[in-house]
Amino acid sequence: MGAEWGKIIDFNWTLVINLLQFAVLLVLLRWLLWKPAIKYIDKRRELIASRMAAAKTSEEKAGELVVEREAELVTAKKESVAILEEARERAEKSFEDAKQRAKEEADRILADARVQMEHERDRVLADLKAQYAEMVVLGTERVLSREVRVEDHRRLLDQLLAEIDEAALDGVKEKR
Amino acid sequence: MREQLGRLLERLGQKEVATWHIGGFAIQVDPKTIVMSGIASILVLILALFLRRALRQPIEEKPNRTQGALDIAMDLLDSQLLGNFSSPGFGARMLPFIGTLFLYILASNWLSLLPGLEAPTADPNVTLGLALMVLVMSHYYLVRTKGLRGLGKEYFSPWWLSPIKILSEVVARPLSHGFRLFGNVFAEMVLVTIFLAKLEPFVVPIGLRAIFGIGFGLIQAFVFTILTVAYINLAIEKH
């Protein structure tokens, strides 16, 4: 083997030997690095994809839950409005019933009062009649104590009856 | 130091070629390039072992720093390189080849940052070899996708354009692909050497190498790999 200075561009067997060396490097790297690296990258991508999918599913579920909760909220609001409306209606009905009952009670009291008044009036009238009778008797006594002519007697009786009627009417007016 | 740089500039880019005589055949090789390429490959393997260890943690646990970095690197690889394939499934199948090519070229380019080491990509044997491999692979996938009829159609339809097509696709494309990387790495090496020779008293050499080398190596590795993706994609794409 001898060594000498060659040219800058000098093709020789270095080209072939170097290519063989590269081929060996390619085989070794394929086994040492690329296979495990590809496997690792694929697994990582799968893992990332599965985690992304899980995150997406969770997000979707969360979205569904939000929609569900919102729907529930709307229903609850509707229910509360309905309950309030019902309560208001009930209160109104109770108020109306109470009002009606009070009116009925008032009417009844009024009617009772009227009946009582009528009874009172009748009683007063009866009293008056009794008094009239008494006065008639007194008048008669007075009349009888004088000379009684038929005309006088009639006039006195008419006068007396007119007084009685007037007195009776005044008494009734006072009672009322 | 100046004398050393002078010698460097005198022999800049020239390779020390060793000749082995095996059974009447004279086999010429550049041992330094082979050793440098081997070192770059070993560095890539060490990185692979380190990453492999980090991948042992259960997948359900919070990713550790290395796993996080690997996630970002794989995403970048996917979006910047493999995403250019017309079919995502094919892109995933090409990951080991494209990923290895990128890491190998990157490690090779960055090797020149270490003192006493050289970038194997500064040797056209390495870059043209890789370009020829890409050419073979693109034709392999072309035949697999479109069949031999598709291959014939690619070059002989219309027939009168076939010489230009053969010349551009089989000769010019790998040459430009391979020499582009070689030319860039070589030019960077020349530039840095001249800068070091001229500005050595004023500029810290290691800082300059790092500034030039890191971004430059990354860009060159990316460009070579994305061209590989483009050539293979052109071969499998339906017209």
GROMACS .gro file of C-alpha atoms in nm, chain A residues 1-19 21-22 25-26 28-34 36-41 43-45 47-48 51, chain B residues 11 13-20 27-30 34 37-38 41 44 48-49 51-52 55 59-60 63 67 71 78 95-97 99-101 104 125-126 128-129 133 179:
model
   84
    1MET     CA    1   0.000   0.000   0.000
    2GLY     CA    2   0.136   0.338  -0.099
    3ALA     CA    3   0.007   0.689  -0.030
    4GLU     CA    4   0.030   0.995  -0.251
    5TRP     CA    5  -0.140   1.333  -0.286
    6GLY     CA    6  -0.435   1.310  -0.525
    7LYS     CA    7  -0.633   1.582  -0.697
    8ILE     CA    8  -0.916   1.778  -0.535
    9ILE     CA    9  -1.167   1.591  -0.747
   10ASP     CA   10  -1.044   1.238  -0.773
   11PHE     CA   11  -1.299   0.959  -0.795
   12ASN     CA   12  -1.191   0.628  -0.647
   13TRP     CA   13  -1.318   0.338  -0.437
   14THR     CA   14  -1.384   0.573  -0.146
   15LEU     CA   15  -1.723   0.633  -0.310
   16VAL     CA   16  -1.820   0.264  -0.290
   17ILE     CA   17  -1.678   0.207   0.057
   18ASN     CA   18  -1.853   0.516   0.184
   19LEU     CA   19  -2.182   0.401   0.034
   21GLN     CA   20  -2.071   0.245   0.528
   22PHE     CA   21  -2.385   0.453   0.481
   25LEU     CA   22  -2.550   0.308   0.921
   26LEU     CA   23  -2.896   0.307   0.762
   28LEU     CA   24  -2.832   0.014   1.228
   29LEU     CA   25  -3.025   0.340   1.267
   30ARG     CA   26  -3.342   0.178   1.139
   31TRP     CA   27  -3.315  -0.080   1.414
   32LEU     CA   28  -3.172   0.143   1.688
   33LEU     CA   29  -3.359   0.467   1.639
   34TRP     CA   30  -3.626   0.490   1.372
   36PRO     CA   31  -3.860   0.274   1.834
   37ALA     CA   32  -3.897   0.643   1.750
   38ILE     CA   33  -4.181   0.577   1.502
   39LYS     CA   34  -4.344   0.342   1.753
   40TYR     CA   35  -4.307   0.604   2.026
   41ILE     CA   36  -4.437   0.887   1.808
   43LYS     CA   37  -4.818   0.580   2.046
   44ARG     CA   38  -4.788   0.941   2.158
   45ARG     CA   39  -5.008   1.055   1.873
   47LEU     CA   40  -5.246   0.887   2.326
   48ILE     CA   41  -5.286   1.253   2.238
   51ARG     CA   42  -5.700   1.229   2.524
  187ARG     CA   43  -0.250   2.132  -0.011
  189GLY     CA   44  -0.866   2.010  -0.066
  190GLN     CA   45  -0.613   1.759  -0.192
  191LYS     CA   46  -0.657   1.407  -0.062
  192GLU     CA   47  -0.392   1.164   0.038
  193VAL     CA   48  -0.485   0.864  -0.169
  194ALA     CA   49  -0.375   0.516  -0.069
  195THR     CA   50  -0.348   0.237  -0.323
  196TRP     CA   51  -0.414  -0.127  -0.237
  203ILE     CA   52  -0.777  -0.009  -0.544
  204GLN     CA   53  -0.736   0.355  -0.461
  205VAL     CA   54  -0.902   0.490  -0.149
  206ASP     CA   55  -0.882   0.796   0.070
  210ILE     CA   56  -1.332   0.680   0.521
  213SER     CA   57  -1.710   0.923   0.757
  214GLY     CA   58  -1.683   0.639   1.009
  217SER     CA   59  -2.148   0.753   1.152
  220VAL     CA   60  -2.490   0.949   1.474
  224ALA     CA   61  -2.934   0.720   1.831
  225LEU     CA   62  -2.842   0.518   2.142
  227LEU     CA   63  -3.238   0.889   2.209
  228ARG     CA   64  -3.331   0.521   2.228
  231LEU     CA   65  -3.768   0.647   2.465
  235ILE     CA   66  -4.574   0.669   2.715
  236GLU     CA   67  -4.840   0.775   2.966
  239PRO     CA   68  -4.238   1.335   2.840
  243GLN     CA   69  -3.856   1.294   2.447
  247ASP     CA   70  -4.106   1.520   1.949
  254ASP     CA   71  -4.223   1.563   0.921
  271LEU     CA   72  -3.855   0.849   0.731
  272PRO     CA   73  -3.564   0.612   0.813
  273PHE     CA   74  -3.383   0.683   0.485
  275GLY     CA   75  -3.374   1.091   0.855
  276THR     CA   76  -3.050   0.890   0.836
  277LEU     CA   77  -2.932   1.086   0.531
  280TYR     CA   78  -2.528   1.162   0.849
  301ASN     CA   79  -1.653   1.069  -0.352
  302VAL     CA   80  -1.883   1.094  -0.053
  304LEU     CA   81  -2.144   1.204  -0.541
  305GLY     CA   82  -2.187   0.856  -0.393
  309MET     CA   83  -2.765   0.644  -0.432
  355PHE     CA   84  -2.124   1.859  -0.641
   0.00000   0.00000   0.00000
